[in-house]
Amino acid sequence: MKVAVLGLGDIARKAYLPVLTALPGIDIHLATRNPDILRSVGEAYRIEKRFADLEALIGAGVDAAFVHAATAAHPRIVERLLGAGIHVYVDKPLADTFGEAARLVQLADTHERSLMVGFNRRYAPAYAALRDRPREIVLMEKNRHDLPAPPRRVIFDDFIHVVDTIRFLAGGAIERIEVNTRIVEGALHHVLLSLSGDGFTAIGMMARNSGSNEEFVEVIGAGEKIRVDNVREVTEHSGGRRASSPPSDWTAVTAARGFDPICRAFLAAVASGARLDAMDALETHRLCETITRAAEQGRDGAIPL
């Protein structure tokens, strides 16, 4: 299978290329407009097929593509790839507006191509296992140190992981949504999202002026609490007892963080002819648009479904 990797920044080099280059039967084609990066990454991974032009890459007959370009370039690149009949995996967000994301999802449907958004936390084993536990309360924090920024940038480029994860872990159908934010001179300092329904509440929080960069998830219910730190370190509390399950030293970070399984899931679908749609990912983008507009307009509290 001919597989393109477009955009060779940190996420491509650290999370995706180590996975893709280890898979059998994958003929990797690299693409970026930066000739120095193209050369250095190609040499590091011994990949000879290198392209500085999107049309030349498409002309090479790739079957599928992983898009890791800047968010602003996603719509143009994804649209062209889908139009050329290529299955697409794209880093979150698909686009930084709901309207553009919806257009691309419809385009994938029109061309009958797979479109998958890189919500790797759904495939992280420690997070996925939480779906089998009682989830009366879900709490997720993903904080940043000294990084206030405009609301749309924060919510679509970073908080979107929190939105998608608490949607994924929510204990039932979502009936109520509440948002609280703090904006200082046009920059988002914190955002808190609450999703609730029959018997559950899922809360996601991000502070952009925190004292540290951190991420954790807790689920509580039926007399137990499970906490996952940094996507992979599990601590269970039950009956007044506490037990920790650190990841094995032999577990690759790419596997623990879900990159390995999500890549395999996408490529398996392409290989089998099963088409993946991005409708559920689109719902996360819709909610991010609603949160963004509430933040920009200074509207806290309940928001419509």
PDB file of C-alpha atoms in Angstrom:
ATOM      1  CA  MET A   1       0.000   0.000   0.000  1.00  0.00           C
ATOM      2  CA  LYS A   2       1.334   3.422  -0.971  1.00  0.00           C
ATOM      3  CA  VAL A   3       0.900   5.781   1.975  1.00  0.00           C
ATOM      4  CA  ALA A   4       1.712   9.501   1.999  1.00  0.00           C
ATOM      5  CA  VAL A   5       2.787  11.499   5.045  1.00  0.00           C
ATOM      6  CA  LEU A   6       2.192  15.208   4.412  1.00  0.00           C
ATOM      7  CA  GLY A   7       3.729  17.675   6.832  1.00  0.00           C
ATOM      8  CA  LEU A   8       6.820  16.584   8.732  1.00  0.00           C
ATOM      9  CA  GLY A   9       6.644  18.528  11.968  1.00  0.00           C
ATOM     10  CA  ASP A  10       7.078  17.198  15.505  1.00  0.00           C
ATOM     11  CA  ILE A  11       3.876  15.154  15.596  1.00  0.00           C
ATOM     12  CA  ALA A  12       4.694  13.373  12.324  1.00  0.00           C
ATOM     13  CA  ARG A  13       8.274  12.642  13.361  1.00  0.00           C
ATOM     14  CA  LYS A  14       7.610  11.639  16.972  1.00  0.00           C
ATOM     15  CA  ALA A  15       4.226   9.894  16.806  1.00  0.00           C
ATOM     16  CA  TYR A  16       3.458   8.708  13.282  1.00  0.00           C
ATOM     17  CA  LEU A  17       6.616   7.892  11.356  1.00  0.00           C
ATOM     18  CA  PRO A  18       7.930   5.525  14.070  1.00  0.00           C
ATOM     19  CA  VAL A  19       4.657   3.591  13.748  1.00  0.00           C
ATOM     20  CA  LEU A  20       4.269   3.677   9.975  1.00  0.00           C
ATOM     21  CA  THR A  21       7.861   2.746   9.202  1.00  0.00           C
ATOM     22  CA  ALA A  22       7.531  -0.363  11.391  1.00  0.00           C
ATOM     23  CA  LEU A  23       4.438  -1.700   9.609  1.00  0.00           C
ATOM     24  CA  PRO A  24       4.913  -4.323   6.885  1.00  0.00           C
ATOM     25  CA  GLY A  25       3.659  -3.685   3.372  1.00  0.00           C
ATOM     26  CA  ILE A  26       3.652   0.112   3.659  1.00  0.00           C
ATOM     27  CA  ASP A  27       5.412   2.110   0.936  1.00  0.00           C
ATOM     28  CA  ILE A  28       5.852   5.556   2.484  1.00  0.00           C
ATOM     29  CA  HIS A  29       5.911   8.753   0.426  1.00  0.00           C
ATOM     30  CA  LEU A  30       7.030  11.907   2.266  1.00  0.00           C
ATOM     31  CA  ALA A  31       5.797  15.395   1.402  1.00  0.00           C
ATOM     32  CA  THR A  32       6.665  18.859   2.673  1.00  0.00           C
ATOM     33  CA  ARG A  33       7.557  22.172   1.065  1.00  0.00           C
ATOM     34  CA  ASN A  34      10.657  22.558   3.248  1.00  0.00           C
ATOM     35  CA  PRO A  35      13.560  20.939   1.337  1.00  0.00           C
ATOM     36  CA  ASP A  36      15.855  20.694   4.360  1.00  0.00           C
ATOM     37  CA  ILE A  37      13.263  18.891   6.480  1.00  0.00           C
ATOM     38  CA  LEU A  38      12.298  16.668   3.549  1.00  0.00           C
ATOM     39  CA  ARG A  39      15.912  15.616   3.110  1.00  0.00           C
ATOM     40  CA  SER A  40      16.703  15.115   6.797  1.00  0.00           C
ATOM     41  CA  VAL A  41      13.550  13.113   7.575  1.00  0.00           C
ATOM     42  CA  GLY A  42      13.947  11.056   4.406  1.00  0.00           C
ATOM     43  CA  GLU A  43      17.519  10.219   5.320  1.00  0.00           C
ATOM     44  CA  ALA A  44      16.667   9.476   8.956  1.00  0.00           C
ATOM     45  CA  TYR A  45      14.021   6.928   7.955  1.00  0.00           C
ATOM     46  CA  ARG A  46      15.694   5.807   4.704  1.00  0.00           C
ATOM     47  CA  ILE A  47      12.660   6.864   2.668  1.00  0.00           C
ATOM     48  CA  GLU A  48      13.522   7.627  -0.936  1.00  0.00           C
ATOM     49  CA  LYS A  49      10.139   8.824  -2.223  1.00  0.00           C
ATOM     50  CA  ARG A  50      10.049  12.509  -1.358  1.00  0.00           C
ATOM     51  CA  PHE A  51       7.816  15.251  -2.746  1.00  0.00           C
ATOM     52  CA  ALA A  52       7.725  19.033  -2.374  1.00  0.00           C
ATOM     53  CA  ASP A  53       4.536  19.374  -4.424  1.00  0.00           C
ATOM     54  CA  LEU A  54       1.063  18.015  -3.658  1.00  0.00           C
ATOM     55  CA  GLU A  55       0.193  17.338  -7.286  1.00  0.00           C
ATOM     56  CA  ALA A  56       3.397  15.343  -7.809  1.00  0.00           C
ATOM     57  CA  LEU A  57       2.563  13.295  -4.719  1.00  0.00           C
ATOM     58  CA  ILE A  58      -0.931  12.567  -6.028  1.00  0.00           C
ATOM     59  CA  GLY A  59       0.587  11.637  -9.376  1.00  0.00           C
ATOM     60  CA  ALA A  60       2.634   8.935  -7.640  1.00  0.00           C
ATOM     61  CA  GLY A  61      -0.588   7.003  -7.085  1.00  0.00           C
ATOM     62  CA  VAL A  62      -0.790   6.924  -3.296  1.00  0.00           C
ATOM     63  CA  ASP A  63      -3.693   4.969  -1.800  1.00  0.00           C
ATOM     64  CA  ALA A  64      -3.944   6.781   1.539  1.00  0.00           C
ATOM     65  CA  ALA A  65      -2.525   9.871   3.198  1.00  0.00           C
ATOM     66  CA  PHE A  66      -1.742  11.063   6.708  1.00  0.00           C
ATOM     67  CA  VAL A  67      -2.070  14.855   6.859  1.00  0.00           C
ATOM     68  CA  HIS A  68       0.029  16.608   9.515  1.00  0.00           C
ATOM     69  CA  ALA A  69       0.212  20.071   7.960  1.00  0.00           C
ATOM     70  CA  ALA A  70      -0.779  23.275   9.770  1.00  0.00           C
ATOM     71  CA  THR A  71      -4.483  23.514  10.614  1.00  0.00           C
ATOM     72  CA  ALA A  72      -5.075  26.362   8.153  1.00  0.00           C
ATOM     73  CA  ALA A  73      -3.900  24.116   5.297  1.00  0.00           C
ATOM     74  CA  HIS A  74      -6.129  21.150   6.168  1.00  0.00           C
ATOM     75  CA  PRO A  75      -9.197  22.081   4.076  1.00  0.00           C
ATOM     76  CA  ARG A  76      -7.229  22.678   0.879  1.00  0.00           C
ATOM     77  CA  ILE A  77      -5.103  19.548   1.229  1.00  0.00           C
ATOM     78  CA  VAL A  78      -7.895  17.224   2.367  1.00  0.00           C
ATOM     79  CA  GLU A  79     -10.222  18.449  -0.375  1.00  0.00           C
ATOM     80  CA  ARG A  80      -7.622  17.809  -3.066  1.00  0.00           C
ATOM     81  CA  LEU A  81      -6.741  14.344  -1.729  1.00  0.00           C
ATOM     82  CA  LEU A  82     -10.364  13.239  -1.472  1.00  0.00           C
ATOM     83  CA  GLY A  83     -11.039  14.588  -4.943  1.00  0.00           C
ATOM     84  CA  ALA A  84      -8.197  12.438  -6.230  1.00  0.00           C
ATOM     85  CA  GLY A  85      -9.758   9.332  -4.674  1.00  0.00           C
ATOM     86  CA  ILE A  86      -7.292   9.059  -1.789  1.00  0.00           C
ATOM     87  CA  HIS A  87      -8.343   7.914   1.697  1.00  0.00           C
ATOM     88  CA  VAL A  88      -7.404  10.536   4.304  1.00  0.00           C
ATOM     89  CA  TYR A  89      -6.349  10.535   7.947  1.00  0.00           C
ATOM     90  CA  VAL A  90      -5.930  14.080   9.267  1.00  0.00           C
ATOM     91  CA  ASP A  91      -4.646  15.461  12.554  1.00  0.00           C
ATOM     92  CA  LYS A  92      -7.210  17.218  14.678  1.00  0.00           C
ATOM     93  CA  PRO A  93      -8.843  19.505  13.925  1.00  0.00           C
ATOM     94  CA  LEU A  94     -10.213  18.637  10.519  1.00  0.00           C
ATOM     95  CA  ALA A  95     -10.718  22.405  10.148  1.00  0.00           C
ATOM     96  CA  ASP A  96     -10.947  25.278  12.597  1.00  0.00           C
ATOM     97  CA  THR A  97     -14.599  26.009  11.786  1.00  0.00           C
ATOM     98  CA  PHE A  98     -17.546  23.655  11.911  1.00  0.00           C
ATOM     99  CA  GLY A  99     -18.693  24.760   8.463  1.00  0.00           C
ATOM    100  CA  GLU A 100     -15.428  23.762   6.780  1.00  0.00           C
ATOM    101  CA  ALA A 101     -15.260  20.494   8.713  1.00  0.00           C
ATOM    102  CA  ALA A 102     -18.817  19.626   7.667  1.00  0.00           C
ATOM    103  CA  ARG A 103     -18.000  20.386   4.038  1.00  0.00           C
ATOM    104  CA  LEU A 104     -15.041  17.990   4.086  1.00  0.00           C
ATOM    105  CA  VAL A 105     -17.063  15.216   5.719  1.00  0.00           C
ATOM    106  CA  GLN A 106     -19.688  15.612   3.005  1.00  0.00           C
ATOM    107  CA  LEU A 107     -16.965  15.590   0.351  1.00  0.00           C
ATOM    108  CA  ALA A 108     -15.588  12.287   1.677  1.00  0.00           C
ATOM    109  CA  ASP A 109     -19.080  10.847   1.487  1.00  0.00           C
ATOM    110  CA  THR A 110     -19.527  12.099  -2.075  1.00  0.00           C
ATOM    111  CA  HIS A 111     -16.256  10.513  -3.200  1.00  0.00           C
ATOM    112  CA  GLU A 112     -16.847   7.381  -1.073  1.00  0.00           C
ATOM    113  CA  ARG A 113     -13.454   7.694   0.594  1.00  0.00           C
ATOM    114  CA  SER A 114     -12.494   7.095   4.217  1.00  0.00           C
ATOM    115  CA  LEU A 115     -11.930  10.196   6.317  1.00  0.00           C
ATOM    116  CA  MET A 116     -10.576   9.795   9.850  1.00  0.00           C
ATOM    117  CA  VAL A 117      -9.673  12.513  12.361  1.00  0.00           C
ATOM    118  CA  GLY A 118      -6.719  11.790  14.644  1.00  0.00           C
ATOM    119  CA  PHE A 119      -8.390  11.572  18.040  1.00  0.00           C
ATOM    120  CA  ASN A 120      -5.720   9.184  19.302  1.00  0.00           C
ATOM    121  CA  ARG A 121      -6.957   9.238  22.898  1.00  0.00           C
ATOM    122  CA  ARG A 122      -9.935   7.085  21.891  1.00  0.00           C
ATOM    123  CA  TYR A 123      -7.375   4.390  21.037  1.00  0.00           C
ATOM    124  CA  ALA A 124      -5.100   4.831  24.062  1.00  0.00           C
ATOM    125  CA  PRO A 125      -5.521   1.557  25.993  1.00  0.00           C
ATOM    126  CA  ALA A 126      -5.814   3.195  29.431  1.00  0.00           C
ATOM    127  CA  TYR A 127      -8.529   5.603  28.238  1.00  0.00           C
ATOM    128  CA  ALA A 128     -10.393   3.017  26.153  1.00  0.00           C
ATOM    129  CA  ALA A 129     -10.549   0.701  29.183  1.00  0.00           C
ATOM    130  CA  LEU A 130     -12.433   3.368  31.135  1.00  0.00           C
ATOM    131  CA  ARG A 131     -15.481   2.724  28.934  1.00  0.00           C
ATOM    132  CA  ASP A 132     -15.881  -0.604  30.762  1.00  0.00           C
ATOM    133  CA  ARG A 133     -16.047   1.051  34.198  1.00  0.00           C
ATOM    134  CA  PRO A 134     -18.951   2.838  35.963  1.00  0.00           C
ATOM    135  CA  ARG A 135     -18.898   6.480  34.852  1.00  0.00           C
ATOM    136  CA  GLU A 136     -21.262   8.538  36.976  1.00  0.00           C
ATOM    137  CA  ILE A 137     -18.653  11.326  36.953  1.00  0.00           C
ATOM    138  CA  VAL A 138     -15.984  11.893  34.319  1.00  0.00           C
ATOM    139  CA  LEU A 139     -13.379  14.605  34.906  1.00  0.00           C
ATOM    140  CA  MET A 140     -10.631  15.527  32.473  1.00  0.00           C
ATOM    141  CA  GLU A 141      -8.035  18.283  32.815  1.00  0.00           C
ATOM    142  CA  LYS A 142      -5.490  19.217  30.187  1.00  0.00           C
ATOM    143  CA  ASN A 143      -3.613  22.280  31.385  1.00  0.00           C
ATOM    144  CA  ARG A 144      -0.888  24.424  29.865  1.00  0.00           C
ATOM    145  CA  HIS A 145       1.732  26.675  31.404  1.00  0.00           C
ATOM    146  CA  ASP A 146       1.567  30.351  30.359  1.00  0.00           C
ATOM    147  CA  LEU A 147      -0.154  29.832  26.986  1.00  0.00           C
ATOM    148  CA  PRO A 148      -3.249  32.078  26.797  1.00  0.00           C
ATOM    149  CA  ALA A 149      -4.296  32.557  23.173  1.00  0.00           C
ATOM    150  CA  PRO A 150      -7.367  33.529  21.101  1.00  0.00           C
ATOM    151  CA  PRO A 151     -10.356  31.286  21.878  1.00  0.00           C
ATOM    152  CA  ARG A 152     -10.705  29.663  18.444  1.00  0.00           C
ATOM    153  CA  ARG A 153      -7.049  28.667  18.357  1.00  0.00           C
ATOM    154  CA  VAL A 154      -7.117  27.194  21.870  1.00  0.00           C
ATOM    155  CA  ILE A 155     -10.402  25.354  21.470  1.00  0.00           C
ATOM    156  CA  PHE A 156      -9.889  23.873  18.005  1.00  0.00           C
ATOM    157  CA  ASP A 157      -6.165  23.127  18.255  1.00  0.00           C
ATOM    158  CA  ASP A 158      -5.950  21.891  21.856  1.00  0.00           C
ATOM    159  CA  PHE A 159      -9.142  21.808  23.931  1.00  0.00           C
ATOM    160  CA  ILE A 160     -10.728  19.730  21.155  1.00  0.00           C
ATOM    161  CA  HIS A 161      -8.960  16.681  22.635  1.00  0.00           C
ATOM    162  CA  VAL A 162     -10.743  17.301  25.946  1.00  0.00           C
ATOM    163  CA  VAL A 163     -14.089  17.800  24.213  1.00  0.00           C
ATOM    164  CA  ASP A 164     -13.749  14.599  22.227  1.00  0.00           C
ATOM    165  CA  THR A 165     -12.486  12.516  25.144  1.00  0.00           C
ATOM    166  CA  ILE A 166     -15.281  13.442  27.553  1.00  0.00           C
ATOM    167  CA  ARG A 167     -17.806  12.845  24.750  1.00  0.00           C
ATOM    168  CA  PHE A 168     -16.202   9.427  24.237  1.00  0.00           C
ATOM    169  CA  LEU A 169     -16.342   8.625  27.967  1.00  0.00           C
ATOM    170  CA  ALA A 170     -19.731  10.191  28.770  1.00  0.00           C
ATOM    171  CA  GLY A 171     -21.994   7.710  30.544  1.00  0.00           C
ATOM    172  CA  GLY A 172     -25.031   8.149  28.274  1.00  0.00           C
ATOM    173  CA  ALA A 173     -26.883  10.460  25.922  1.00  0.00           C
ATOM    174  CA  ILE A 174     -25.942  14.113  26.452  1.00  0.00           C
ATOM    175  CA  GLU A 175     -28.947  16.193  27.488  1.00  0.00           C
ATOM    176  CA  ARG A 176     -27.362  19.381  28.885  1.00  0.00           C
ATOM    177  CA  ILE A 177     -24.273  21.411  28.007  1.00  0.00           C
ATOM    178  CA  GLU A 178     -22.735  24.229  30.043  1.00  0.00           C
ATOM    179  CA  VAL A 179     -19.660  26.350  29.312  1.00  0.00           C
ATOM    180  CA  ASN A 180     -17.645  28.758  31.437  1.00  0.00           C
ATOM    181  CA  THR A 181     -14.637  30.712  30.177  1.00  0.00           C
ATOM    182  CA  ARG A 182     -12.312  33.514  31.184  1.00  0.00           C
ATOM    183  CA  ILE A 183     -11.098  35.885  28.467  1.00  0.00           C
ATOM    184  CA  VAL A 184      -8.469  38.544  29.212  1.00  0.00           C
ATOM    185  CA  GLU A 185      -7.637  41.046  26.453  1.00  0.00           C
ATOM    186  CA  GLY A 186      -8.870  38.657  23.789  1.00  0.00           C
ATOM    187  CA  ALA A 187      -6.950  35.633  25.099  1.00  0.00           C
ATOM    188  CA  LEU A 188      -8.566  32.551  26.610  1.00  0.00           C
ATOM    189  CA  HIS A 189      -7.207  31.877  30.098  1.00  0.00           C
ATOM    190  CA  HIS A 190      -9.448  28.952  31.006  1.00  0.00           C
ATOM    191  CA  VAL A 191     -12.424  27.002  29.742  1.00  0.00           C
ATOM    192  CA  LEU A 192     -14.700  24.539  31.526  1.00  0.00           C
ATOM    193  CA  LEU A 193     -17.202  22.319  29.721  1.00  0.00           C
ATOM    194  CA  SER A 194     -19.911  20.229  31.409  1.00  0.00           C
ATOM    195  CA  LEU A 195     -21.886  17.537  29.591  1.00  0.00           C
ATOM    196  CA  SER A 196     -24.612  15.790  31.542  1.00  0.00           C
ATOM    197  CA  GLY A 197     -27.479  13.388  31.133  1.00  0.00           C
ATOM    198  CA  ASP A 198     -29.364  10.672  32.963  1.00  0.00           C
ATOM    199  CA  GLY A 199     -27.114   9.579  35.837  1.00  0.00           C
ATOM    200  CA  PHE A 200     -23.830  11.122  34.684  1.00  0.00           C
ATOM    201  CA  THR A 201     -21.838  14.338  34.421  1.00  0.00           C
ATOM    202  CA  ALA A 202     -18.695  14.706  32.295  1.00  0.00           C
ATOM    203  CA  ILE A 203     -16.503  17.747  32.934  1.00  0.00           C
ATOM    204  CA  GLY A 204     -13.580  18.924  30.835  1.00  0.00           C
ATOM    205  CA  MET A 205     -11.273  21.745  31.896  1.00  0.00           C
ATOM    206  CA  MET A 206      -8.278  23.549  30.483  1.00  0.00           C
ATOM    207  CA  ALA A 207      -6.273  26.291  32.182  1.00  0.00           C
ATOM    208  CA  ARG A 208      -3.869  28.074  29.844  1.00  0.00           C
ATOM    209  CA  ASN A 209      -2.039  29.888  32.652  1.00  0.00           C
ATOM    210  CA  SER A 210      -1.491  26.867  34.882  1.00  0.00           C
ATOM    211  CA  GLY A 211       1.664  26.139  36.801  1.00  0.00           C
ATOM    212  CA  SER A 212       2.429  23.102  34.663  1.00  0.00           C
ATOM    213  CA  ASN A 213       1.622  21.143  31.524  1.00  0.00           C
ATOM    214  CA  GLU A 214      -0.466  18.165  32.620  1.00  0.00           C
ATOM    215  CA  GLU A 215      -3.275  15.851  31.596  1.00  0.00           C
ATOM    216  CA  PHE A 216      -5.382  13.471  33.616  1.00  0.00           C
ATOM    217  CA  VAL A 217      -8.769  11.746  33.496  1.00  0.00           C
ATOM    218  CA  GLU A 218     -10.806  10.429  36.418  1.00  0.00           C
ATOM    219  CA  VAL A 219     -13.958   8.313  36.271  1.00  0.00           C
ATOM    220  CA  ILE A 220     -16.038   7.752  39.398  1.00  0.00           C
ATOM    221  CA  GLY A 221     -18.983   5.455  40.041  1.00  0.00           C
ATOM    222  CA  ALA A 222     -20.269   2.403  41.918  1.00  0.00           C
ATOM    223  CA  GLY A 223     -17.811   2.867  44.777  1.00  0.00           C
ATOM    224  CA  GLU A 224     -14.660   3.175  42.709  1.00  0.00           C
ATOM    225  CA  LYS A 225     -12.452   5.804  41.132  1.00  0.00           C
ATOM    226  CA  ILE A 226      -9.945   5.280  38.347  1.00  0.00           C
ATOM    227  CA  ARG A 227      -7.446   7.972  37.459  1.00  0.00           C
ATOM    228  CA  VAL A 228      -5.213   8.019  34.392  1.00  0.00           C
ATOM    229  CA  ASP A 229      -2.277  10.440  34.366  1.00  0.00           C
ATOM    230  CA  ASN A 230      -0.446  11.429  31.187  1.00  0.00           C
ATOM    231  CA  VAL A 231      -2.661   9.065  29.145  1.00  0.00           C
ATOM    232  CA  ARG A 232      -0.903   5.928  30.456  1.00  0.00           C
ATOM    233  CA  GLU A 233      -0.439   5.813  34.265  1.00  0.00           C
ATOM    234  CA  VAL A 234      -3.434   4.159  35.964  1.00  0.00           C
ATOM    235  CA  THR A 235      -4.399   4.413  39.641  1.00  0.00           C
ATOM    236  CA  GLU A 236      -7.481   2.630  40.999  1.00  0.00           C
ATOM    237  CA  HIS A 237      -9.309   3.433  44.251  1.00  0.00           C
ATOM    238  CA  SER A 238     -11.859   0.915  45.525  1.00  0.00           C
ATOM    239  CA  GLY A 239     -13.067  -0.008  49.015  1.00  0.00           C
ATOM    240  CA  GLY A 240     -10.642   2.451  50.572  1.00  0.00           C
ATOM    241  CA  ARG A 241      -7.695   0.808  48.841  1.00  0.00           C
ATOM    242  CA  ARG A 242      -5.391   2.282  46.243  1.00  0.00           C
ATOM    243  CA  ALA A 243      -3.491   0.402  43.547  1.00  0.00           C
ATOM    244  CA  SER A 244      -1.252   1.800  40.840  1.00  0.00           C
ATOM    245  CA  SER A 245      -0.573   0.230  37.461  1.00  0.00           C
ATOM    246  CA  PRO A 246       2.328   2.043  35.797  1.00  0.00           C
ATOM    247  CA  PRO A 247       2.856   1.222  32.135  1.00  0.00           C
ATOM    248  CA  SER A 248       5.396  -1.453  31.344  1.00  0.00           C
ATOM    249  CA  ASP A 249       8.864  -0.211  30.493  1.00  0.00           C
ATOM    250  CA  TRP A 250       8.492  -2.249  27.312  1.00  0.00           C
ATOM    251  CA  THR A 251       5.306  -0.493  26.178  1.00  0.00           C
ATOM    252  CA  ALA A 252       6.106   1.994  23.432  1.00  0.00           C
ATOM    253  CA  VAL A 253       4.851   5.527  24.001  1.00  0.00           C
ATOM    254  CA  THR A 254       3.210   5.459  20.568  1.00  0.00           C
ATOM    255  CA  ALA A 255       1.166   2.427  21.629  1.00  0.00           C
ATOM    256  CA  ALA A 256       0.293   3.770  25.099  1.00  0.00           C
ATOM    257  CA  ARG A 257      -0.877   7.080  23.634  1.00  0.00           C
ATOM    258  CA  GLY A 258      -3.003   5.427  20.990  1.00  0.00           C
ATOM    259  CA  PHE A 259      -1.024   6.340  17.870  1.00  0.00           C
ATOM    260  CA  ASP A 260      -0.120   2.780  16.969  1.00  0.00           C
ATOM    261  CA  PRO A 261      -3.676   1.385  17.220  1.00  0.00           C
ATOM    262  CA  ILE A 262      -5.321   4.347  15.476  1.00  0.00           C
ATOM    263  CA  CYS A 263      -2.893   4.110  12.549  1.00  0.00           C
ATOM    264  CA  ARG A 264      -3.500   0.387  12.281  1.00  0.00           C
ATOM    265  CA  ALA A 265      -7.282   0.892  12.384  1.00  0.00           C
ATOM    266  CA  PHE A 266      -7.185   3.409   9.542  1.00  0.00           C
ATOM    267  CA  LEU A 267      -4.876   1.366   7.341  1.00  0.00           C
ATOM    268  CA  ALA A 268      -6.819  -1.842   8.011  1.00  0.00           C
ATOM    269  CA  ALA A 269      -9.989  -0.140   6.808  1.00  0.00           C
ATOM    270  CA  VAL A 270      -8.250   1.060   3.655  1.00  0.00           C
ATOM    271  CA  ALA A 271      -6.825  -2.402   3.000  1.00  0.00           C
ATOM    272  CA  SER A 272     -10.169  -4.150   3.517  1.00  0.00           C
ATOM    273  CA  GLY A 273     -12.253  -1.662   1.561  1.00  0.00           C
ATOM    274  CA  ALA A 274     -14.297  -0.681   4.627  1.00  0.00           C
ATOM    275  CA  ARG A 275     -15.108   3.032   4.539  1.00  0.00           C
ATOM    276  CA  LEU A 276     -14.610   5.097   7.697  1.00  0.00           C
ATOM    277  CA  ASP A 277     -16.741   8.202   8.051  1.00  0.00           C
ATOM    278  CA  ALA A 278     -16.011  11.187  10.266  1.00  0.00           C
ATOM    279  CA  MET A 279     -19.554  11.920  11.429  1.00  0.00           C
ATOM    280  CA  ASP A 280     -18.839  11.410  15.122  1.00  0.00           C
ATOM    281  CA  ALA A 281     -15.665  13.495  14.849  1.00  0.00           C
ATOM    282  CA  LEU A 282     -17.803  16.159  13.173  1.00  0.00           C
ATOM    283  CA  GLU A 283     -20.017  16.284  16.256  1.00  0.00           C
ATOM    284  CA  THR A 284     -16.926  17.142  18.324  1.00  0.00           C
ATOM    285  CA  HIS A 285     -16.161  19.970  15.865  1.00  0.00           C
ATOM    286  CA  ARG A 286     -19.746  21.192  16.123  1.00  0.00           C
ATOM    287  CA  LEU A 287     -19.455  21.388  19.905  1.00  0.00           C
ATOM    288  CA  CYS A 288     -16.096  23.179  19.616  1.00  0.00           C
ATOM    289  CA  GLU A 289     -17.712  25.779  17.352  1.00  0.00           C
ATOM    290  CA  THR A 290     -20.465  26.326  19.912  1.00  0.00           C
ATOM    291  CA  ILE A 291     -17.916  26.703  22.739  1.00  0.00           C
ATOM    292  CA  THR A 292     -15.801  29.077  20.653  1.00  0.00           C
ATOM    293  CA  ARG A 293     -18.723  31.361  19.850  1.00  0.00           C
ATOM    294  CA  ALA A 294     -19.824  31.395  23.481  1.00  0.00           C
ATOM    295  CA  ALA A 295     -16.287  32.348  24.553  1.00  0.00           C
ATOM    296  CA  GLU A 296     -15.939  35.045  21.896  1.00  0.00           C
ATOM    297  CA  GLN A 297     -19.291  36.548  22.885  1.00  0.00           C
ATOM    298  CA  GLY A 298     -18.678  36.267  26.617  1.00  0.00           C
ATOM    299  CA  ARG A 299     -21.684  33.995  27.148  1.00  0.00           C
ATOM    300  CA  ASP A 300     -21.331  31.601  30.086  1.00  0.00           C
ATOM    301  CA  GLY A 301     -23.831  28.997  31.248  1.00  0.00           C
ATOM    302  CA  ALA A 302     -26.126  26.576  29.468  1.00  0.00           C
ATOM    303  CA  ILE A 303     -25.919  26.358  25.683  1.00  0.00           C
ATOM    304  CA  PRO A 304     -28.343  24.620  23.307  1.00  0.00           C
ATOM    305  CA  LEU A 305     -27.754  21.077  22.141  1.00  0.00           C
TER     306      LEU A 305
END
